Amino acid sequence: MTEIDSLRAGMLLVATPGLRDPNFRRTVVYLVAHSDEGTVGVILNRPSETAVQNVLPSWATHTARPHAVFAGGPVQTSAAMCLGVCRTGTDPRQVSGVVGVTGPVVLVDLDSDPAVIAQSLRGIRIYAGRAGWDAEQLVDEIVEGSWYVVPGLPDDVLAGPRTDLWFSVLRRQPYPRSLLAYHPGDPTRN
């Protein structure tokens, strides 16, 4: 199976060291949806300086650390999207206010009652904006070598504040791709 054939919800797009677009440099994008019409995801490793408490106070105590709104991508930056991870043994189809993405990862309706939904979730993360590609745009970027397509884990969505997610995701890939985790962010400073 090629990387393009593996595109689906729950996969990660990991920026290759050669991707210089400042919107996506050294990012890890979780794919929320993929179809013939296009692809939607959120950048998992870009916390902003905005505390969830300042914009969605009722959700603040339910977010994974850091309790910040994450920059999900350059599209619709004034809109919020929320991903959550269900607790072990919880069937996402039985939880009101969520829509399953894959496995225990869900999209959370921020208009729902956080106290009710939080009982079923290990944690949530809120994103301002999203990443999006037209039908062939993402395929072209993968072919030109901008992205690696790799399996995502539910814990990637809730990665802690001291986690270098780009490094961690690349490091767990098979050799020789795992060596790319050690690629310097700025080769001129090496």
mmCIF file with all atom_site columns, C-alpha atoms in Angstrom:
data_model
loop_
_atom_site.group_PDB
_atom_site.id
_atom_site.type_symbol
_atom_site.label_atom_id
_atom_site.label_alt_id
_atom_site.label_comp_id
_atom_site.label_asym_id
_atom_site.label_entity_id
_atom_site.label_seq_id
_atom_site.pdbx_PDB_ins_code
_atom_site.Cartn_x
_atom_site.Cartn_y
_atom_site.Cartn_z
_atom_site.occupancy
_atom_site.B_iso_or_equiv
_atom_site.pdbx_formal_charge
_atom_site.auth_seq_id
_atom_site.auth_comp_id
_atom_site.auth_asym_id
_atom_site.auth_atom_id
_atom_site.pdbx_PDB_model_num
ATOM 1   C CA . MET A 1 1   ? 0.000   0.000  0.000  1.00 0.00 ? 1   MET A CA 1
ATOM 2   C CA . THR A 1 2   ? 1.380   3.419  -0.937 1.00 0.00 ? 2   THR A CA 1
ATOM 3   C CA . GLU A 1 3   ? 1.214   6.472  1.283  1.00 0.00 ? 3   GLU A CA 1
ATOM 4   C CA . ILE A 1 4   ? -1.524  7.915  -0.917 1.00 0.00 ? 4   ILE A CA 1
ATOM 5   C CA . ASP A 1 5   ? -3.583  4.728  -0.632 1.00 0.00 ? 5   ASP A CA 1
ATOM 6   C CA . SER A 1 6   ? -3.342  4.925  3.159  1.00 0.00 ? 6   SER A CA 1
ATOM 7   C CA . LEU A 1 7   ? -4.943  8.384  3.397  1.00 0.00 ? 7   LEU A CA 1
ATOM 8   C CA . ARG A 1 8   ? -7.947  8.161  5.707  1.00 0.00 ? 8   ARG A CA 1
ATOM 9   C CA . ALA A 1 9   ? -9.245  9.539  8.996  1.00 0.00 ? 9   ALA A CA 1
ATOM 10  C CA . GLY A 1 10  ? -6.900  8.748  11.872 1.00 0.00 ? 10  GLY A CA 1
ATOM 11  C CA . MET A 1 11  ? -3.711  8.877  9.819  1.00 0.00 ? 11  MET A CA 1
ATOM 12  C CA . LEU A 1 12  ? -1.038  11.502 10.403 1.00 0.00 ? 12  LEU A CA 1
ATOM 13  C CA . LEU A 1 13  ? 0.638   13.778 7.918  1.00 0.00 ? 13  LEU A CA 1
ATOM 14  C CA . VAL A 1 14  ? 4.162   14.441 9.140  1.00 0.00 ? 14  VAL A CA 1
ATOM 15  C CA . ALA A 1 15  ? 5.952   17.346 7.469  1.00 0.00 ? 15  ALA A CA 1
ATOM 16  C CA . THR A 1 16  ? 9.156   16.216 5.821  1.00 0.00 ? 16  THR A CA 1
ATOM 17  C CA . PRO A 1 17  ? 12.344  18.112 6.708  1.00 0.00 ? 17  PRO A CA 1
ATOM 18  C CA . GLY A 1 18  ? 12.193  19.736 3.268  1.00 0.00 ? 18  GLY A CA 1
ATOM 19  C CA . LEU A 1 19  ? 8.738   21.298 3.776  1.00 0.00 ? 19  LEU A CA 1
ATOM 20  C CA . ARG A 1 20  ? 9.459   24.996 4.302  1.00 0.00 ? 20  ARG A CA 1
ATOM 21  C CA . ASP A 1 21  ? 5.918   26.422 4.291  1.00 0.00 ? 21  ASP A CA 1
ATOM 22  C CA . PRO A 1 22  ? 5.804   28.243 7.674  1.00 0.00 ? 22  PRO A CA 1
ATOM 23  C CA . ASN A 1 23  ? 2.184   27.109 8.148  1.00 0.00 ? 23  ASN A CA 1
ATOM 24  C CA . PHE A 1 24  ? 3.298   23.473 8.214  1.00 0.00 ? 24  PHE A CA 1
ATOM 25  C CA . ARG A 1 25  ? 7.022   23.336 8.952  1.00 0.00 ? 25  ARG A CA 1
ATOM 26  C CA . ARG A 1 26  ? 7.732   20.416 11.371 1.00 0.00 ? 26  ARG A CA 1
ATOM 27  C CA . THR A 1 27  ? 4.041   19.817 11.963 1.00 0.00 ? 27  THR A CA 1
ATOM 28  C CA . VAL A 1 28  ? 2.036   16.695 12.616 1.00 0.00 ? 28  VAL A CA 1
ATOM 29  C CA . VAL A 1 29  ? -1.477  16.834 11.155 1.00 0.00 ? 29  VAL A CA 1
ATOM 30  C CA . TYR A 1 30  ? -4.196  14.456 12.354 1.00 0.00 ? 30  TYR A CA 1
ATOM 31  C CA . LEU A 1 31  ? -6.588  13.614 9.516  1.00 0.00 ? 31  LEU A CA 1
ATOM 32  C CA . VAL A 1 32  ? -10.198 14.021 10.587 1.00 0.00 ? 32  VAL A CA 1
ATOM 33  C CA . ALA A 1 33  ? -11.729 13.252 7.179  1.00 0.00 ? 33  ALA A CA 1
ATOM 34  C CA . HIS A 1 34  ? -10.548 12.197 3.733  1.00 0.00 ? 34  HIS A CA 1
ATOM 35  C CA . SER A 1 35  ? -12.630 11.630 0.594  1.00 0.00 ? 35  SER A CA 1
ATOM 36  C CA . ASP A 1 36  ? -12.595 12.241 -3.140 1.00 0.00 ? 36  ASP A CA 1
ATOM 37  C CA . GLU A 1 37  ? -13.654 15.842 -2.419 1.00 0.00 ? 37  GLU A CA 1
ATOM 38  C CA . GLY A 1 38  ? -10.710 16.642 -0.183 1.00 0.00 ? 38  GLY A CA 1
ATOM 39  C CA . THR A 1 39  ? -9.023  16.225 3.183  1.00 0.00 ? 39  THR A CA 1
ATOM 40  C CA . VAL A 1 40  ? -9.462  17.954 6.547  1.00 0.00 ? 40  VAL A CA 1
ATOM 41  C CA . GLY A 1 41  ? -7.184  17.721 9.555  1.00 0.00 ? 41  GLY A CA 1
ATOM 42  C CA . VAL A 1 42  ? -5.758  19.650 12.479 1.00 0.00 ? 42  VAL A CA 1
ATOM 43  C CA . ILE A 1 43  ? -2.172  20.414 13.402 1.00 0.00 ? 43  ILE A CA 1
ATOM 44  C CA . LEU A 1 44  ? -1.517  18.597 16.664 1.00 0.00 ? 44  LEU A CA 1
ATOM 45  C CA . ASN A 1 45  ? 1.724   20.261 17.727 1.00 0.00 ? 45  ASN A CA 1
ATOM 46  C CA . ARG A 1 46  ? 1.096   24.014 17.658 1.00 0.00 ? 46  ARG A CA 1
ATOM 47  C CA . PRO A 1 47  ? -0.161  25.312 21.009 1.00 0.00 ? 47  PRO A CA 1
ATOM 48  C CA . SER A 1 48  ? -1.082  28.984 20.937 1.00 0.00 ? 48  SER A CA 1
ATOM 49  C CA . GLU A 1 49  ? -0.643  31.565 23.673 1.00 0.00 ? 49  GLU A CA 1
ATOM 50  C CA . THR A 1 50  ? -4.424  31.656 24.188 1.00 0.00 ? 50  THR A CA 1
ATOM 51  C CA . ALA A 1 51  ? -5.719  29.788 27.216 1.00 0.00 ? 51  ALA A CA 1
ATOM 52  C CA . VAL A 1 52  ? -8.919  27.780 26.726 1.00 0.00 ? 52  VAL A CA 1
ATOM 53  C CA . GLN A 1 53  ? -10.170 29.521 29.892 1.00 0.00 ? 53  GLN A CA 1
ATOM 54  C CA . ASN A 1 54  ? -10.166 32.826 27.985 1.00 0.00 ? 54  ASN A CA 1
ATOM 55  C CA . VAL A 1 55  ? -12.347 31.667 25.089 1.00 0.00 ? 55  VAL A CA 1
ATOM 56  C CA . LEU A 1 56  ? -14.309 28.589 26.223 1.00 0.00 ? 56  LEU A CA 1
ATOM 57  C CA . PRO A 1 57  ? -14.187 28.660 30.040 1.00 0.00 ? 57  PRO A CA 1
ATOM 58  C CA . SER A 1 58  ? -16.683 25.818 30.526 1.00 0.00 ? 58  SER A CA 1
ATOM 59  C CA . TRP A 1 59  ? -14.324 23.460 28.634 1.00 0.00 ? 59  TRP A CA 1
ATOM 60  C CA . ALA A 1 60  ? -11.050 24.605 30.219 1.00 0.00 ? 60  ALA A CA 1
ATOM 61  C CA . THR A 1 61  ? -10.837 22.004 32.989 1.00 0.00 ? 61  THR A CA 1
ATOM 62  C CA . HIS A 1 62  ? -11.520 19.185 30.529 1.00 0.00 ? 62  HIS A CA 1
ATOM 63  C CA . THR A 1 63  ? -8.689  19.931 28.124 1.00 0.00 ? 63  THR A CA 1
ATOM 64  C CA . ALA A 1 64  ? -5.428  17.995 28.129 1.00 0.00 ? 64  ALA A CA 1
ATOM 65  C CA . ARG A 1 65  ? -2.328  19.901 29.230 1.00 0.00 ? 65  ARG A CA 1
ATOM 66  C CA . PRO A 1 66  ? -1.308  22.417 28.144 1.00 0.00 ? 66  PRO A CA 1
ATOM 67  C CA . HIS A 1 67  ? -4.701  24.064 28.615 1.00 0.00 ? 67  HIS A CA 1
ATOM 68  C CA . ALA A 1 68  ? -4.235  26.179 25.497 1.00 0.00 ? 68  ALA A CA 1
ATOM 69  C CA . VAL A 1 69  ? -6.125  26.533 22.266 1.00 0.00 ? 69  VAL A CA 1
ATOM 70  C CA . PHE A 1 70  ? -4.009  24.931 19.547 1.00 0.00 ? 70  PHE A CA 1
ATOM 71  C CA . ALA A 1 71  ? -3.492  26.453 16.097 1.00 0.00 ? 71  ALA A CA 1
ATOM 72  C CA . GLY A 1 72  ? -5.197  23.757 14.026 1.00 0.00 ? 72  GLY A CA 1
ATOM 73  C CA . GLY A 1 73  ? -4.243  25.219 10.681 1.00 0.00 ? 73  GLY A CA 1
ATOM 74  C CA . PRO A 1 74  ? -4.487  28.211 8.386  1.00 0.00 ? 74  PRO A CA 1
ATOM 75  C CA . VAL A 1 75  ? -8.110  27.609 7.249  1.00 0.00 ? 75  VAL A CA 1
ATOM 76  C CA . GLN A 1 76  ? -11.050 29.202 9.128  1.00 0.00 ? 76  GLN A CA 1
ATOM 77  C CA . THR A 1 77  ? -8.890  30.364 12.022 1.00 0.00 ? 77  THR A CA 1
ATOM 78  C CA . SER A 1 78  ? -11.859 32.010 13.741 1.00 0.00 ? 78  SER A CA 1
ATOM 79  C CA . ALA A 1 79  ? -13.703 28.672 14.020 1.00 0.00 ? 79  ALA A CA 1
ATOM 80  C CA . ALA A 1 80  ? -13.027 26.062 16.696 1.00 0.00 ? 80  ALA A CA 1
ATOM 81  C CA . MET A 1 81  ? -12.767 22.310 16.283 1.00 0.00 ? 81  MET A CA 1
ATOM 82  C CA . CYS A 1 82  ? -12.436 19.901 19.188 1.00 0.00 ? 82  CYS A CA 1
ATOM 83  C CA . LEU A 1 83  ? -10.980 16.394 19.244 1.00 0.00 ? 83  LEU A CA 1
ATOM 84  C CA . GLY A 1 84  ? -11.366 14.054 22.178 1.00 0.00 ? 84  GLY A CA 1
ATOM 85  C CA . VAL A 1 85  ? -10.288 10.559 23.118 1.00 0.00 ? 85  VAL A CA 1
ATOM 86  C CA . CYS A 1 86  ? -12.848 8.248  24.707 1.00 0.00 ? 86  CYS A CA 1
ATOM 87  C CA . ARG A 1 87  ? -12.043 6.362  27.881 1.00 0.00 ? 87  ARG A CA 1
ATOM 88  C CA . THR A 1 88  ? -11.174 2.671  27.522 1.00 0.00 ? 88  THR A CA 1
ATOM 89  C CA . GLY A 1 89  ? -14.350 0.627  27.146 1.00 0.00 ? 89  GLY A CA 1
ATOM 90  C CA . THR A 1 90  ? -16.457 3.583  26.000 1.00 0.00 ? 90  THR A CA 1
ATOM 91  C CA . ASP A 1 91  ? -18.245 3.162  22.680 1.00 0.00 ? 91  ASP A CA 1
ATOM 92  C CA . PRO A 1 92  ? -18.151 6.546  20.885 1.00 0.00 ? 92  PRO A CA 1
ATOM 93  C CA . ARG A 1 93  ? -21.490 5.726  19.227 1.00 0.00 ? 93  ARG A CA 1
ATOM 94  C CA . GLN A 1 94  ? -23.103 5.729  22.682 1.00 0.00 ? 94  GLN A CA 1
ATOM 95  C CA . VAL A 1 95  ? -21.825 9.186  23.677 1.00 0.00 ? 95  VAL A CA 1
ATOM 96  C CA . SER A 1 96  ? -24.123 12.105 22.971 1.00 0.00 ? 96  SER A CA 1
ATOM 97  C CA . GLY A 1 97  ? -22.396 15.202 21.583 1.00 0.00 ? 97  GLY A CA 1
ATOM 98  C CA . VAL A 1 98  ? -19.554 13.442 19.784 1.00 0.00 ? 98  VAL A CA 1
ATOM 99  C CA . VAL A 1 99  ? -18.970 12.012 16.313 1.00 0.00 ? 99  VAL A CA 1
ATOM 100 C CA . GLY A 1 100 ? -16.512 9.176  15.868 1.00 0.00 ? 100 GLY A CA 1
ATOM 101 C CA . VAL A 1 101 ? -13.413 9.815  13.758 1.00 0.00 ? 101 VAL A CA 1
ATOM 102 C CA . THR A 1 102 ? -11.644 6.481  14.203 1.00 0.00 ? 102 THR A CA 1
ATOM 103 C CA . GLY A 1 103 ? -11.272 4.144  17.162 1.00 0.00 ? 103 GLY A CA 1
ATOM 104 C CA . PRO A 1 104 ? -11.604 6.118  20.400 1.00 0.00 ? 104 PRO A CA 1
ATOM 105 C CA . VAL A 1 105 ? -10.919 9.515  18.731 1.00 0.00 ? 105 VAL A CA 1
ATOM 106 C CA . VAL A 1 106 ? -13.985 11.712 18.338 1.00 0.00 ? 106 VAL A CA 1
ATOM 107 C CA . LEU A 1 107 ? -15.040 15.173 17.233 1.00 0.00 ? 107 LEU A CA 1
ATOM 108 C CA . VAL A 1 108 ? -16.672 16.944 20.162 1.00 0.00 ? 108 VAL A CA 1
ATOM 109 C CA . ASP A 1 109 ? -19.622 19.307 19.766 1.00 0.00 ? 109 ASP A CA 1
ATOM 110 C CA . LEU A 1 110 ? -18.566 22.380 21.742 1.00 0.00 ? 110 LEU A CA 1
ATOM 111 C CA . ASP A 1 111 ? -22.226 23.397 22.099 1.00 0.00 ? 111 ASP A CA 1
ATOM 112 C CA . SER A 1 112 ? -22.826 20.305 24.256 1.00 0.00 ? 112 SER A CA 1
ATOM 113 C CA . ASP A 1 113 ? -22.625 20.180 28.043 1.00 0.00 ? 113 ASP A CA 1
ATOM 114 C CA . PRO A 1 114 ? -18.937 19.641 28.879 1.00 0.00 ? 114 PRO A CA 1
ATOM 115 C CA . ALA A 1 115 ? -19.698 18.065 32.263 1.00 0.00 ? 115 ALA A CA 1
ATOM 116 C CA . VAL A 1 116 ? -21.736 15.306 30.600 1.00 0.00 ? 116 VAL A CA 1
ATOM 117 C CA . ILE A 1 117 ? -19.368 14.593 27.709 1.00 0.00 ? 117 ILE A CA 1
ATOM 118 C CA . ALA A 1 118 ? -16.200 14.754 29.825 1.00 0.00 ? 118 ALA A CA 1
ATOM 119 C CA . GLN A 1 119 ? -17.301 11.700 31.822 1.00 0.00 ? 119 GLN A CA 1
ATOM 120 C CA . SER A 1 120 ? -16.744 9.564  28.700 1.00 0.00 ? 120 SER A CA 1
ATOM 121 C CA . LEU A 1 121 ? -13.457 11.131 27.584 1.00 0.00 ? 121 LEU A CA 1
ATOM 122 C CA . ARG A 1 122 ? -9.822  10.827 28.696 1.00 0.00 ? 122 ARG A CA 1
ATOM 123 C CA . GLY A 1 123 ? -9.249  14.352 27.444 1.00 0.00 ? 123 GLY A CA 1
ATOM 124 C CA . ILE A 1 124 ? -9.936  16.868 24.717 1.00 0.00 ? 124 ILE A CA 1
ATOM 125 C CA . ARG A 1 125 ? -7.991  19.398 22.726 1.00 0.00 ? 125 ARG A CA 1
ATOM 126 C CA . ILE A 1 126 ? -9.456  22.522 21.107 1.00 0.00 ? 126 ILE A CA 1
ATOM 127 C CA . TYR A 1 127 ? -8.121  23.873 17.808 1.00 0.00 ? 127 TYR A CA 1
ATOM 128 C CA . ALA A 1 128 ? -8.605  27.275 16.215 1.00 0.00 ? 128 ALA A CA 1
ATOM 129 C CA . GLY A 1 129 ? -8.669  26.693 12.482 1.00 0.00 ? 129 GLY A CA 1
ATOM 130 C CA . ARG A 1 130 ? -7.954  23.591 10.501 1.00 0.00 ? 130 ARG A CA 1
ATOM 131 C CA . ALA A 1 131 ? -5.819  22.296 7.671  1.00 0.00 ? 131 ALA A CA 1
ATOM 132 C CA . GLY A 1 132 ? -7.554  21.476 4.406  1.00 0.00 ? 132 GLY A CA 1
ATOM 133 C CA . TRP A 1 133 ? -6.713  20.311 0.918  1.00 0.00 ? 133 TRP A CA 1
ATOM 134 C CA . ASP A 1 134 ? -8.704  19.964 -2.294 1.00 0.00 ? 134 ASP A CA 1
ATOM 135 C CA . ALA A 1 135 ? -9.036  16.500 -3.820 1.00 0.00 ? 135 ALA A CA 1
ATOM 136 C CA . GLU A 1 136 ? -5.727  16.391 -5.706 1.00 0.00 ? 136 GLU A CA 1
ATOM 137 C CA . GLN A 1 137 ? -3.771  19.039 -3.784 1.00 0.00 ? 137 GLN A CA 1
ATOM 138 C CA . LEU A 1 138 ? -2.714  16.745 -0.941 1.00 0.00 ? 138 LEU A CA 1
ATOM 139 C CA . VAL A 1 139 ? -1.802  13.928 -3.328 1.00 0.00 ? 139 VAL A CA 1
ATOM 140 C CA . ASP A 1 140 ? 0.416   16.345 -5.269 1.00 0.00 ? 140 ASP A CA 1
ATOM 141 C CA . GLU A 1 141 ? 2.129   17.484 -2.047 1.00 0.00 ? 141 GLU A CA 1
ATOM 142 C CA . ILE A 1 142 ? 2.796   13.881 -0.997 1.00 0.00 ? 142 ILE A CA 1
ATOM 143 C CA . VAL A 1 143 ? 4.199   13.018 -4.434 1.00 0.00 ? 143 VAL A CA 1
ATOM 144 C CA . GLU A 1 144 ? 6.512   16.051 -4.338 1.00 0.00 ? 144 GLU A CA 1
ATOM 145 C CA . GLY A 1 145 ? 7.849   14.882 -0.962 1.00 0.00 ? 145 GLY A CA 1
ATOM 146 C CA . SER A 1 146 ? 6.274   17.349 1.462  1.00 0.00 ? 146 SER A CA 1
ATOM 147 C CA . TRP A 1 147 ? 4.504   14.814 3.689  1.00 0.00 ? 147 TRP A CA 1
ATOM 148 C CA . TYR A 1 148 ? 4.898   11.351 5.176  1.00 0.00 ? 148 TYR A CA 1
ATOM 149 C CA . VAL A 1 149 ? 1.628   9.509  5.784  1.00 0.00 ? 149 VAL A CA 1
ATOM 150 C CA . VAL A 1 150 ? 1.860   7.365  8.931  1.00 0.00 ? 150 VAL A CA 1
ATOM 151 C CA . PRO A 1 151 ? -0.581  5.743  11.361 1.00 0.00 ? 151 PRO A CA 1
ATOM 152 C CA . GLY A 1 152 ? -1.767  7.926  14.205 1.00 0.00 ? 152 GLY A CA 1
ATOM 153 C CA . LEU A 1 153 ? -2.302  6.904  17.809 1.00 0.00 ? 153 LEU A CA 1
ATOM 154 C CA . PRO A 1 154 ? -5.040  8.253  20.094 1.00 0.00 ? 154 PRO A CA 1
ATOM 155 C CA . ASP A 1 155 ? -2.336  9.525  22.477 1.00 0.00 ? 155 ASP A CA 1
ATOM 156 C CA . ASP A 1 156 ? -0.958  11.739 19.682 1.00 0.00 ? 156 ASP A CA 1
ATOM 157 C CA . VAL A 1 157 ? -4.117  13.854 19.999 1.00 0.00 ? 157 VAL A CA 1
ATOM 158 C CA . LEU A 1 158 ? -3.455  14.440 23.718 1.00 0.00 ? 158 LEU A CA 1
ATOM 159 C CA . ALA A 1 159 ? 0.366   14.680 23.643 1.00 0.00 ? 159 ALA A CA 1
ATOM 160 C CA . GLY A 1 160 ? 1.684   16.548 26.672 1.00 0.00 ? 160 GLY A CA 1
ATOM 161 C CA . PRO A 1 161 ? 3.402   19.922 26.815 1.00 0.00 ? 161 PRO A CA 1
ATOM 162 C CA . ARG A 1 162 ? 6.941   18.535 26.935 1.00 0.00 ? 162 ARG A CA 1
ATOM 163 C CA . THR A 1 163 ? 6.442   16.187 23.983 1.00 0.00 ? 163 THR A CA 1
ATOM 164 C CA . ASP A 1 164 ? 8.154   16.960 20.681 1.00 0.00 ? 164 ASP A CA 1
ATOM 165 C CA . LEU A 1 165 ? 5.444   15.219 18.675 1.00 0.00 ? 165 LEU A CA 1
ATOM 166 C CA . TRP A 1 166 ? 7.232   15.612 15.317 1.00 0.00 ? 166 TRP A CA 1
ATOM 167 C CA . PHE A 1 167 ? 10.275  13.831 16.791 1.00 0.00 ? 167 PHE A CA 1
ATOM 168 C CA . SER A 1 168 ? 8.218   11.173 18.579 1.00 0.00 ? 168 SER A CA 1
ATOM 169 C CA . VAL A 1 169 ? 6.119   10.237 15.566 1.00 0.00 ? 169 VAL A CA 1
ATOM 170 C CA . LEU A 1 170 ? 9.117   10.010 13.249 1.00 0.00 ? 170 LEU A CA 1
ATOM 171 C CA . ARG A 1 171 ? 11.158  8.107  15.839 1.00 0.00 ? 171 ARG A CA 1
ATOM 172 C CA . ARG A 1 172 ? 8.574   5.315  16.061 1.00 0.00 ? 172 ARG A CA 1
ATOM 173 C CA . GLN A 1 173 ? 8.632   4.746  12.281 1.00 0.00 ? 173 GLN A CA 1
ATOM 174 C CA . PRO A 1 174 ? 10.579  1.851  10.757 1.00 0.00 ? 174 PRO A CA 1
ATOM 175 C CA . TYR A 1 175 ? 14.227  2.355  9.851  1.00 0.00 ? 175 TYR A CA 1
ATOM 176 C CA . PRO A 1 176 ? 15.449  4.342  7.907  1.00 0.00 ? 176 PRO A CA 1
ATOM 177 C CA . ARG A 1 177 ? 12.615  6.886  8.271  1.00 0.00 ? 177 ARG A CA 1
ATOM 178 C CA . SER A 1 178 ? 13.084  6.888  12.061 1.00 0.00 ? 178 SER A CA 1
ATOM 179 C CA . LEU A 1 179 ? 16.476  8.553  11.580 1.00 0.00 ? 179 LEU A CA 1
ATOM 180 C CA . LEU A 1 180 ? 14.773  11.658 10.166 1.00 0.00 ? 180 LEU A CA 1
ATOM 181 C CA . ALA A 1 181 ? 13.582  12.473 13.695 1.00 0.00 ? 181 ALA A CA 1
ATOM 182 C CA . TYR A 1 182 ? 17.114  13.741 14.301 1.00 0.00 ? 182 TYR A CA 1
ATOM 183 C CA . HIS A 1 183 ? 17.093  16.133 11.353 1.00 0.00 ? 183 HIS A CA 1
ATOM 184 C CA . PRO A 1 184 ? 17.943  19.609 12.682 1.00 0.00 ? 184 PRO A CA 1
ATOM 185 C CA . GLY A 1 185 ? 15.210  22.205 12.502 1.00 0.00 ? 185 GLY A CA 1
ATOM 186 C CA . ASP A 1 186 ? 17.630  24.679 10.976 1.00 0.00 ? 186 ASP A CA 1
ATOM 187 C CA . PRO A 1 187 ? 20.575  22.955 9.234  1.00 0.00 ? 187 PRO A CA 1
ATOM 188 C CA . THR A 1 188 ? 22.521  26.253 9.156  1.00 0.00 ? 188 THR A CA 1
ATOM 189 C CA . ARG A 1 189 ? 22.687  26.173 12.978 1.00 0.00 ? 189 ARG A CA 1
ATOM 190 C CA . ASN A 1 190 ? 24.004  22.621 13.048 1.00 0.00 ? 190 ASN A CA 1
#
